[in-house]
Amino acid sequence: MAYTKLPYVAEYDLRPGEDRMPLWKRAWEKAGGHAFVLESGKEGRYTYLGLRPNALIRGKGRRAEAIEWGPEEPESGPDGEASPAEPAATRRLEGAPLALVREWLLRHRAPLAEGAPRFAGGAVGFWSYDVARSLERLPELAADDLGLPDYAFLQADELWVVDHRRLALYCCLHVPTPETGDIEAAYERTASRAEAMKRLWDEIAASAAEEAGQAFLRAMEEAIEEGRSDGPLNVEAYEGIRTATSKEDFMKAVRRIQEYIGQGDVFQVNLSLRQSRPIRTAPEDLYEWLRRINPSPYMSFVRFPDFQLVSASPELLVKLDGDRMSARPIAGTRRRGRSPEEDAAMEAELLASEKERAEHIMLVDLERNDLGRVAAYGTVKVPELLTVERYSHVMHLVSQVEGKLAPGKDAFDLLAAAFPGGTITGAPKIRTMEIIEELEPVRRGTYTGSLGWIDYAGNMEFNILIRTMAVQDGVCHIQAGAGIVIDSDPEREFYECMNKAKALWTAVRHGERYEARHAERHAEWRDEPRAER
């Protein structure tokens, strides 16, 4: 297929500290109703920020809509606000989710720009757990009470990429290949748009560097320190949280799973618990808090007009770079110690646990089998096994699984083989998904789905949506799960689910405290008009 788009990348130097300011808070004020940031809080190199996507596809079941917006200069209006953009075209589509998104994205192909960041344009979005219904025949028992899309992807032909290692800003654009006329003239127009993007960046950075922006940063650090002095958040006692399943019903579900295990149906099932609470802070601000108190490898914030995703996921689902594919399963958890000595003891206990090691290796084998479905023969390897990774509130056992994609296969074949991740279903995967549908009263939605990107050359990187908030109509929904085996203690597994949500509810607590002290200024921010795009 001939290239339909051409990349343009402009590189600019950043001032020391300019990549670490409370920048995103100002950026959201310039964004429309659809925007995103992807970054790694664990010493990651790149941050990807898209304020004005040029197209959207979102669907539920087999029905979808694809929207395209007309070209627009990435400048703010005369009052400093984002200006609305009307859809240039809307199409109604019908088909399987992966097939529709593949066709929607692969209408366009583009080469990789030399020296560009790893992701410089393409599609950014998520697959909900319920996309699995299009891949396997599953019963439909759980209530779809939130009604969120099964998937939604933004096409980003203009994005900022911050290189924290080189202290550089890339303005990345993709332009349609001219059907007629001078390609040099098209590049000149694109260069002008890149300069406009840089001017907008400078405007946002200057605002973030002002006293108000620095005061916000100081207030955040003070609130975090105050939270430390309060001690760990007791999630079970946190006012206003309601669970989709009572403790008693959750424990009954654990015992039912153990019956299935005893009958030989399954080896392990990941059973989850949704927690919900009205919140009094903007999801954009929650992301600022979360990225400071719980930095993780797959931080992300994605804004849609009707809901937002705030994520601090530690886990990779799949990554594809050329024909090199990889997965990084996580299974096995301990809380962090209150001192270095206790932390080391918790690590030793985790590594010594025969139960945790056996469960982890079983799930690594499941991942090997998933990758093996689309791998060139004999290429699937496990170069890293049973490593401990630490996060703010917990530590995990992780492994690395790698392979080479078989000729004739693409990113969507790999997604179909690996989705949803075995670490958040159990083994064997299909039977555990049937049991999850039976025992969890509400659909998982975005929880244990996957969020990430696919570029125009077919490379991709997707996380697993755990440690994630879905915010809708002023209510924050957080879900966490536990791997149930034959000797699991039902009450302990309930509290493990609550404990895994602790970092996210701590971010809510910090945000609401700050909000209460700065209510007037936040009310003004909330009243600002926001473009639909």
Coordinates of C-alpha atoms in Angstrom, one line a residue:
M1 CA 0.0 0.0 0.0
A2 CA 1.3 3.4 -0.9
Y3 CA 1.9 6.0 1.8
T4 CA -1.2 8.2 2.3
K5 CA 0.5 10.5 4.9
L6 CA 3.9 11.9 5.4
P7 CA 5.5 12.6 8.8
Y8 CA 7.0 16.0 9.8
V9 CA 8.9 16.3 13.1
A10 CA 10.2 19.7 14.4
E11 CA 12.6 19.5 17.4
Y12 CA 13.1 22.3 19.9
D13 CA 15.2 22.6 23.0
L14 CA 13.5 22.9 26.4
R15 CA 14.8 24.9 29.4
P16 CA 15.9 22.9 32.5
G17 CA 12.8 21.9 34.4
E18 CA 10.4 22.9 31.6
D19 CA 9.5 19.2 31.1
R20 CA 8.7 18.7 34.8
M21 CA 6.4 21.7 35.5
P22 CA 2.7 21.3 36.5
L23 CA 2.3 21.7 32.8
W24 CA -0.7 19.4 32.0
K25 CA -3.0 21.4 34.3
R26 CA -2.6 24.4 31.9
A27 CA -2.6 22.3 28.8
W28 CA -6.1 20.9 29.6
E29 CA -7.5 24.4 29.5
K30 CA -6.4 24.7 25.9
A31 CA -7.7 21.2 24.9
G32 CA -11.1 20.3 23.4
G33 CA -13.4 17.6 24.7
H34 CA -11.1 14.9 23.4
A35 CA -7.4 14.9 24.5
F36 CA -4.8 12.6 26.0
V37 CA -1.5 12.3 27.7
L38 CA 0.6 9.1 27.8
E39 CA 3.8 8.9 29.9
S40 CA 5.9 6.7 32.2
G41 CA 6.3 7.7 35.8
K42 CA 9.0 5.1 36.2
E43 CA 12.0 7.0 34.7
G44 CA 10.4 6.9 31.2
R45 CA 11.9 8.8 28.4
Y46 CA 8.9 10.2 26.5
T47 CA 5.6 12.0 27.3
Y48 CA 3.0 12.1 24.5
L49 CA 0.4 14.9 24.6
G50 CA -2.5 15.3 22.1
L51 CA -4.9 18.2 22.5
R52 CA -6.7 18.3 19.2
P53 CA -7.2 14.9 17.5
N54 CA -8.4 15.0 13.9
A55 CA -10.7 11.9 14.0
L56 CA -12.5 9.5 16.4
I57 CA -13.9 6.0 16.3
R58 CA -16.0 4.6 19.2
G59 CA -18.3 1.6 19.3
K60 CA -20.5 -0.6 21.4
G61 CA -20.9 -4.2 20.4
R62 CA -21.0 -4.4 16.6
R63 CA -22.1 -0.8 16.1
A64 CA -19.7 2.2 15.8
E65 CA -19.4 5.7 14.6
A66 CA -16.4 7.4 13.0
I67 CA -16.1 11.1 13.2
E68 CA -13.6 13.4 11.3
W69 CA -12.9 17.0 12.1
G70 CA -11.8 19.6 9.7
P71 CA -8.3 21.1 9.7
E72 CA -7.7 23.7 12.4
E73 CA -4.8 25.7 13.5
P74 CA -3.6 24.6 17.0
E75 CA -4.0 28.1 18.4
S76 CA -6.3 29.3 21.1
G77 CA -9.0 31.9 20.4
P78 CA -8.7 35.6 21.3
D79 CA -9.9 34.9 24.9
G80 CA -7.3 32.1 25.3
E81 CA -9.9 29.3 25.2
A82 CA -10.0 26.4 22.8
S83 CA -12.4 27.1 19.9
P84 CA -15.1 24.6 19.0
A85 CA -14.7 22.4 15.9
E86 CA -17.7 20.9 14.1
P87 CA -17.4 17.4 12.7
A88 CA -16.6 17.5 9.0
A89 CA -18.0 13.9 8.5
T90 CA -19.7 11.2 10.5
R91 CA -20.1 7.6 9.4
R92 CA -22.1 4.8 11.0
L93 CA -20.3 1.4 10.9
E94 CA -21.1 -2.1 11.8
G95 CA -18.7 -5.0 12.4
A96 CA -16.4 -6.7 14.9
P97 CA -14.4 -4.1 17.0
L98 CA -10.8 -5.1 16.0
A99 CA -11.8 -5.4 12.3
L100 CA -13.5 -1.9 12.3
V101 CA -10.5 -0.2 14.0
R102 CA -8.1 -2.0 11.8
E103 CA -9.9 -0.8 8.7
W104 CA -10.4 2.7 10.1
L105 CA -6.7 3.1 10.9
L106 CA -5.1 1.2 8.1
R107 CA -6.8 3.4 5.4
H108 CA -3.6 5.5 6.2
R109 CA 0.0 4.4 6.0
A110 CA 3.0 6.5 6.7
P111 CA 6.8 5.9 7.0
L112 CA 8.6 6.4 10.2
A113 CA 10.4 9.7 10.4
E114 CA 14.2 9.4 10.9
G115 CA 15.2 10.4 14.5
A116 CA 11.5 10.7 15.6
P117 CA 10.2 9.5 19.0
R118 CA 8.9 5.9 19.1
F119 CA 5.3 7.1 18.7
A120 CA 4.9 10.2 16.5
G121 CA 1.3 9.9 15.4
G122 CA -1.5 7.4 14.8
A123 CA -4.3 6.1 17.0
V124 CA -4.6 6.5 20.8
G125 CA -7.4 4.8 22.8
F126 CA -8.6 1.8 24.6
W127 CA -10.3 -1.6 24.4
S128 CA -12.7 -2.4 27.2
Y129 CA -12.6 -5.9 28.7
D130 CA -16.0 -6.5 27.0
V131 CA -14.3 -6.5 23.6
A132 CA -13.5 -10.1 24.5
R133 CA -17.1 -10.8 23.7
S134 CA -16.3 -10.3 20.0
L135 CA -13.4 -12.7 20.3
E136 CA -15.0 -15.6 22.3
R137 CA -18.5 -16.8 22.8
L138 CA -19.3 -15.7 26.4
P139 CA -22.6 -15.6 28.4
E140 CA -24.2 -12.2 29.0
L141 CA -25.2 -12.2 32.6
A142 CA -23.5 -9.1 34.2
A143 CA -25.3 -5.8 34.2
D144 CA -23.9 -3.1 31.9
D145 CA -24.7 -0.4 34.4
L146 CA -22.2 2.3 33.3
G147 CA -22.8 1.9 29.5
L148 CA -19.4 3.1 28.5
P149 CA -18.1 2.4 24.9
D150 CA -16.5 -0.9 24.3
Y151 CA -13.7 0.9 22.5
A152 CA -12.7 4.4 21.5
F153 CA -9.7 5.7 19.5
L154 CA -8.5 9.2 18.7
Q155 CA -6.5 9.8 15.5
A156 CA -3.7 12.1 16.4
D157 CA -1.9 13.7 13.5
E158 CA -0.6 16.5 15.7
L159 CA 1.0 15.8 19.0
W160 CA 3.7 17.1 21.3
V161 CA 6.4 14.6 22.5
V162 CA 8.6 15.5 25.4
D163 CA 12.0 13.8 25.5
H164 CA 13.0 13.9 29.1
R165 CA 16.4 12.4 28.4
R166 CA 17.5 14.9 25.8
L167 CA 15.4 17.8 27.3
A168 CA 13.7 18.3 23.9
L169 CA 10.3 19.0 22.5
Y170 CA 9.1 17.4 19.3
C171 CA 6.1 18.8 17.4
C172 CA 5.0 15.7 15.4
L173 CA 2.6 16.1 12.5
H174 CA 1.3 13.9 9.7
V175 CA 0.1 15.5 6.5
P176 CA -1.9 13.8 3.7
T177 CA 0.2 13.0 0.6
P178 CA -0.8 15.6 -2.0
E179 CA -2.8 14.1 -4.8
T180 CA -1.8 17.0 -7.0
G181 CA 0.4 20.1 -6.6
D182 CA 3.7 20.8 -4.9
I183 CA 4.7 18.5 -2.0
E184 CA 7.2 21.2 -1.0
A185 CA 4.4 23.7 -0.5
A186 CA 2.6 21.1 1.7
Y187 CA 5.6 20.8 3.8
E188 CA 5.9 24.5 4.2
R189 CA 2.4 24.7 5.4
T190 CA 3.1 21.9 7.8
A191 CA 6.2 23.7 9.1
S192 CA 4.0 26.7 9.8
R193 CA 1.6 24.5 11.8
A194 CA 4.6 23.1 13.8
E195 CA 5.6 26.7 14.7
A196 CA 2.1 27.4 15.8
M197 CA 2.2 24.3 18.0
K198 CA 5.5 25.5 19.5
R199 CA 4.0 29.0 20.3
L200 CA 1.1 27.3 22.1
W201 CA 3.6 25.2 24.1
D202 CA 5.5 28.3 25.1
E203 CA 2.2 30.0 26.2
I204 CA 1.3 27.0 28.3
A205 CA 4.8 26.6 29.7
A206 CA 4.9 30.3 30.6
S207 CA 1.6 30.0 32.4
A208 CA 2.8 27.0 34.3
A209 CA 6.0 28.8 35.3
E210 CA 4.1 31.8 36.8
E211 CA 3.7 32.1 40.5
A212 CA 0.2 30.5 40.4
G213 CA 1.6 27.4 38.7
Q214 CA 4.4 27.1 41.2
A215 CA 2.1 27.7 44.1
F216 CA 0.0 24.8 42.8
L217 CA 3.1 22.6 42.8
R218 CA 4.1 23.7 46.3
A219 CA 0.5 23.1 47.6
M220 CA 0.6 19.6 46.1
E221 CA 3.8 18.7 47.8
E222 CA 2.5 20.1 51.1
A223 CA -0.7 18.0 50.7
I224 CA 1.3 14.9 50.0
E225 CA 3.4 15.4 53.1
E226 CA 0.3 16.0 55.1
G227 CA -1.1 12.8 53.8
R228 CA 2.1 10.9 54.9
S229 CA 1.6 12.3 58.4
D230 CA -2.0 11.0 58.4
G231 CA -0.7 7.5 57.8
P232 CA -2.0 5.0 55.1
L233 CA -5.6 5.5 53.9
N234 CA -8.0 3.0 55.4
V235 CA -10.0 2.3 52.2
E236 CA -12.7 0.3 54.0
A237 CA -13.5 3.3 56.2
Y238 CA -13.1 6.0 53.5
E239 CA -16.4 7.9 53.5
G240 CA -18.7 7.5 50.6
I241 CA -17.2 4.4 48.9
R242 CA -19.8 1.8 47.8
T243 CA -18.9 -1.6 46.4
A244 CA -20.7 -3.4 43.6
T245 CA -20.5 -6.6 45.7
S246 CA -20.8 -6.9 49.4
K247 CA -18.0 -8.5 51.4
E248 CA -20.3 -11.5 52.1
D249 CA -21.2 -12.0 48.5
F250 CA -17.5 -11.6 47.4
M251 CA -16.5 -14.3 49.9
K252 CA -19.3 -16.5 48.6
A253 CA -17.9 -16.0 45.0
V254 CA -14.4 -17.0 46.2
R255 CA -15.8 -20.2 47.6
R256 CA -17.7 -20.9 44.4
I257 CA -14.5 -20.5 42.4
Q258 CA -12.8 -22.9 44.8
E259 CA -15.5 -25.4 44.0
Y260 CA -14.8 -25.0 40.3
I261 CA -11.1 -25.5 40.9
G262 CA -11.8 -28.6 42.9
Q263 CA -13.9 -30.0 40.0
G264 CA -11.0 -29.4 37.6
D265 CA -12.7 -26.6 35.6
V266 CA -9.9 -24.1 36.2
F267 CA -6.6 -23.6 38.1
Q268 CA -7.1 -19.9 39.1
V269 CA -9.6 -17.1 38.5
N270 CA -9.1 -13.4 38.9
L271 CA -12.1 -12.1 40.8
S272 CA -12.6 -8.3 40.9
L273 CA -14.4 -5.8 43.1
R274 CA -15.6 -2.4 41.9
Q275 CA -15.6 0.5 44.3
S276 CA -17.4 3.8 43.5
R277 CA -17.6 7.2 45.1
P278 CA -18.8 10.7 44.1
I279 CA -15.7 13.0 43.9
R280 CA -15.3 16.8 44.3
T281 CA -12.3 17.3 42.1
A282 CA -11.7 17.4 38.4
P283 CA -10.3 14.2 36.8
E284 CA -7.6 16.3 35.2
D285 CA -6.4 17.2 38.7
L286 CA -6.6 13.6 39.9
Y287 CA -4.1 12.7 37.2
E288 CA -1.7 15.3 38.6
W289 CA -2.0 13.8 42.0
L290 CA -1.7 10.2 40.9
R291 CA 1.4 10.8 38.8
R292 CA 3.1 12.2 41.9
I293 CA 2.1 9.7 44.5
N294 CA 2.0 6.6 42.4
P295 CA 4.4 6.9 39.4
S296 CA 4.0 3.8 37.2
P297 CA 5.3 2.6 33.8
Y298 CA 2.0 3.3 32.0
M299 CA 0.6 6.6 33.2
S300 CA -2.3 8.0 31.1
F301 CA -5.1 10.4 31.1
V302 CA -7.7 10.3 28.3
R303 CA -10.5 12.8 28.1
F304 CA -13.8 12.2 26.3
P305 CA -16.7 14.6 26.7
D306 CA -18.8 12.1 28.6
F307 CA -16.2 10.2 30.7
Q308 CA -12.5 10.3 31.5
L309 CA -9.8 7.6 32.2
V310 CA -7.1 8.3 34.8
S311 CA -4.6 5.4 34.9
A312 CA -1.4 4.4 36.7
S313 CA -1.1 1.0 35.2
P314 CA 2.1 -1.0 36.0
E315 CA 1.4 -3.7 33.4
L316 CA 2.2 -4.2 29.7
L317 CA -0.3 -6.2 27.7
V318 CA 1.6 -6.4 24.4
K319 CA 4.2 -4.3 22.6
L320 CA 5.1 -4.6 18.9
D321 CA 8.2 -3.0 17.4
G322 CA 8.6 -4.0 13.8
D323 CA 8.2 -7.8 14.1
R324 CA 9.5 -8.0 17.7
M325 CA 6.7 -8.5 20.2
S326 CA 6.7 -8.7 24.0
A327 CA 4.5 -9.0 27.0
R328 CA 5.3 -8.4 30.7
P329 CA 2.9 -10.3 33.0
I330 CA 2.4 -9.3 36.6
A331 CA 1.1 -11.9 39.2
G332 CA 2.0 -12.0 42.8
T333 CA 1.6 -9.1 45.3
R334 CA 2.7 -7.9 48.7
R335 CA 2.2 -4.6 50.4
R336 CA 5.2 -2.3 50.7
G337 CA 6.9 -2.3 54.1
R338 CA 6.8 0.6 56.5
S339 CA 10.7 0.5 56.8
P340 CA 13.5 -0.7 54.5
E341 CA 13.9 -3.7 56.7
E342 CA 10.2 -4.6 56.5
D343 CA 10.2 -4.0 52.8
A344 CA 13.0 -6.4 52.3
A345 CA 11.2 -8.9 54.4
M346 CA 8.1 -8.6 52.3
E347 CA 10.1 -9.1 49.2
A348 CA 11.7 -12.3 50.6
E349 CA 8.3 -13.6 51.6
L350 CA 7.0 -13.0 48.1
L351 CA 9.9 -14.7 46.4
A352 CA 9.7 -17.6 48.9
S353 CA 6.0 -18.2 48.4
E354 CA 5.5 -21.5 46.5
K355 CA 1.8 -20.5 45.9
E356 CA 2.8 -17.1 44.4
R357 CA 5.6 -18.6 42.3
A358 CA 3.4 -21.4 41.0
E359 CA 0.5 -19.0 40.0
H360 CA 3.0 -16.7 38.3
I361 CA 4.7 -19.4 36.3
M362 CA 1.3 -20.7 35.2
L363 CA 0.3 -17.3 33.9
V364 CA 3.6 -16.8 32.2
D365 CA 2.9 -20.1 30.4
L366 CA -0.5 -18.7 29.4
E367 CA 1.2 -15.6 28.0
R368 CA 3.7 -17.7 26.1
N369 CA 0.9 -19.7 24.5
D370 CA -1.0 -16.5 23.6
L371 CA 2.1 -15.0 21.8
G372 CA 2.8 -18.4 20.3
R373 CA -0.5 -18.2 18.3
V374 CA 1.0 -15.4 16.1
A375 CA 4.7 -16.0 16.6
A376 CA 7.2 -17.4 14.1
Y377 CA 8.0 -21.0 15.1
G378 CA 10.4 -21.4 18.0
T379 CA 10.9 -17.6 18.7
V380 CA 8.9 -17.3 22.0
K381 CA 11.3 -16.9 24.9
V382 CA 11.2 -15.8 28.6
P383 CA 14.4 -13.8 29.2
E384 CA 13.3 -12.5 32.6
L385 CA 11.4 -14.6 35.2
L386 CA 10.2 -13.8 38.7
T387 CA 11.6 -10.3 39.2
V388 CA 10.2 -8.1 42.0
E389 CA 9.1 -4.6 41.0
R390 CA 8.1 -2.0 43.6
Y391 CA 5.4 0.7 43.4
S392 CA 4.2 3.2 46.0
H393 CA 1.9 0.9 47.9
V394 CA 2.6 -2.7 46.6
M395 CA 5.3 -4.8 45.1
H396 CA 4.7 -7.4 42.3
L397 CA 6.3 -10.4 40.7
V398 CA 6.9 -9.8 37.0
S399 CA 8.4 -11.6 34.0
Q400 CA 9.2 -10.8 30.4
V401 CA 7.9 -12.8 27.4
E402 CA 9.2 -12.1 23.9
G403 CA 8.9 -13.4 20.4
K404 CA 9.0 -12.6 16.7
L405 CA 5.7 -12.0 14.9
A406 CA 5.0 -14.4 12.1
P407 CA 5.0 -13.2 8.5
G408 CA 1.6 -12.1 7.3
K409 CA 0.5 -11.2 10.9
D410 CA 0.0 -7.6 12.2
A411 CA -0.7 -5.7 15.4
F412 CA -4.4 -6.6 15.3
D413 CA -3.7 -10.3 15.0
L414 CA -1.4 -10.0 18.1
L415 CA -4.1 -8.1 20.0
A416 CA -6.7 -10.8 19.1
A417 CA -4.3 -13.5 20.4
A418 CA -3.4 -11.8 23.7
F419 CA -6.6 -9.9 24.7
P420 CA -7.6 -9.9 27.4
G421 CA -4.5 -10.5 29.4
G422 CA -4.3 -13.8 31.2
T423 CA -3.1 -12.3 34.4
I424 CA -6.5 -10.6 34.9
T425 CA -8.6 -13.5 33.9
G426 CA -6.9 -16.7 35.1
A427 CA -6.3 -20.1 33.5
P428 CA -7.6 -21.5 31.3
K429 CA -8.6 -18.2 29.9
I430 CA -12.0 -18.9 28.3
R431 CA -13.4 -20.9 31.2
T432 CA -12.3 -18.3 33.7
M433 CA -14.0 -15.6 31.7
E434 CA -17.3 -17.6 31.8
I435 CA -16.9 -17.8 35.6
I436 CA -16.2 -14.1 35.9
E437 CA -19.4 -13.4 34.0
E438 CA -21.3 -15.6 36.3
L439 CA -19.9 -14.2 39.6
E440 CA -19.2 -10.5 39.0
P441 CA -22.6 -8.7 39.1
V442 CA -21.5 -5.8 36.8
R443 CA -19.6 -5.7 33.6
R444 CA -15.9 -4.8 33.9
G445 CA -16.0 -2.1 31.2
T446 CA -12.7 -0.4 30.9
Y447 CA -11.2 -2.3 33.9
T448 CA -8.8 -5.0 32.7
G449 CA -9.2 -3.7 29.1
S450 CA -6.2 -2.1 27.5
L451 CA -5.1 1.4 26.6
G452 CA -2.3 2.5 24.3
W453 CA -1.3 3.4 20.8
I454 CA -0.9 2.1 17.2
D455 CA 1.1 4.1 14.7
Y456 CA 0.8 4.3 10.9
A457 CA 3.6 1.7 10.4
G458 CA 1.8 -0.9 12.5
N459 CA 3.9 -0.6 15.7
M460 CA 2.0 -0.5 19.0
E461 CA 2.1 -0.6 22.8
F462 CA -0.8 -1.4 25.1
N463 CA -1.1 -1.6 28.8
I464 CA -3.6 -3.5 31.0
L465 CA -6.1 -1.1 32.5
I466 CA -5.6 -1.8 36.2
R467 CA -4.9 0.9 38.9
T468 CA -7.3 3.0 36.8
M469 CA -10.2 5.4 37.5
A470 CA -13.1 5.7 35.2
V471 CA -14.8 9.0 36.0
Q472 CA -18.4 9.5 34.7
D473 CA -21.0 12.1 35.8
G474 CA -18.9 13.1 38.9
V475 CA -18.5 9.6 40.2
C476 CA -15.2 7.8 40.3
H477 CA -15.1 4.0 39.7
I478 CA -12.1 2.0 40.7
Q479 CA -11.9 -1.8 40.3
A480 CA -9.3 -4.3 41.6
G481 CA -9.0 -8.0 41.6
A482 CA -7.3 -10.9 43.3
G483 CA -6.2 -14.3 41.9
I484 CA -8.3 -17.0 43.6
V485 CA -6.8 -20.5 44.0
I486 CA -7.8 -23.6 45.9
D487 CA -6.3 -22.4 49.2
S488 CA -7.2 -18.7 49.0
D489 CA -8.7 -17.1 52.2
P490 CA -11.9 -15.4 51.1
E491 CA -11.7 -12.6 53.6
R492 CA -8.0 -11.9 52.8
E493 CA -8.8 -11.8 49.0
F494 CA -11.5 -9.2 49.7
Y495 CA -9.1 -6.9 51.5
E496 CA -6.5 -7.4 48.8
C497 CA -8.9 -5.9 46.3
M498 CA -9.5 -3.0 48.6
N499 CA -5.8 -2.5 49.3
K500 CA -4.9 -2.5 45.6
A501 CA -7.2 0.6 45.2
K502 CA -5.5 2.5 48.0
A503 CA -3.1 4.6 45.9
L504 CA -6.0 5.8 43.7
W505 CA -8.3 6.7 46.6
T506 CA -5.3 8.5 48.2
A507 CA -5.1 10.6 45.1
V508 CA -8.8 11.4 45.5
R509 CA -8.2 12.4 49.1
H510 CA -5.4 14.7 48.3
G511 CA -7.3 16.3 45.4
E512 CA -10.4 16.9 47.5
R513 CA -8.4 18.5 50.3
Y514 CA -6.7 20.8 47.8
E515 CA -10.0 21.5 46.1
A516 CA -11.6 22.5 49.4
R517 CA -8.9 25.0 50.1
H518 CA -8.9 26.5 46.6
A519 CA -12.6 26.1 45.7
E520 CA -13.2 29.6 44.2
R521 CA -10.4 29.3 41.6
H522 CA -11.4 25.7 40.7
A523 CA -15.0 26.8 40.2
E524 CA -13.8 29.4 37.7
W525 CA -11.8 26.7 35.9
R526 CA -14.8 24.4 35.7
D527 CA -17.0 27.1 34.3
E528 CA -14.7 27.6 31.3
P529 CA -16.3 26.5 27.9
R530 CA -14.8 23.4 26.4
A531 CA -14.8 22.5 22.7
E532 CA -16.5 19.2 21.7
R533 CA -13.5 18.1 19.7

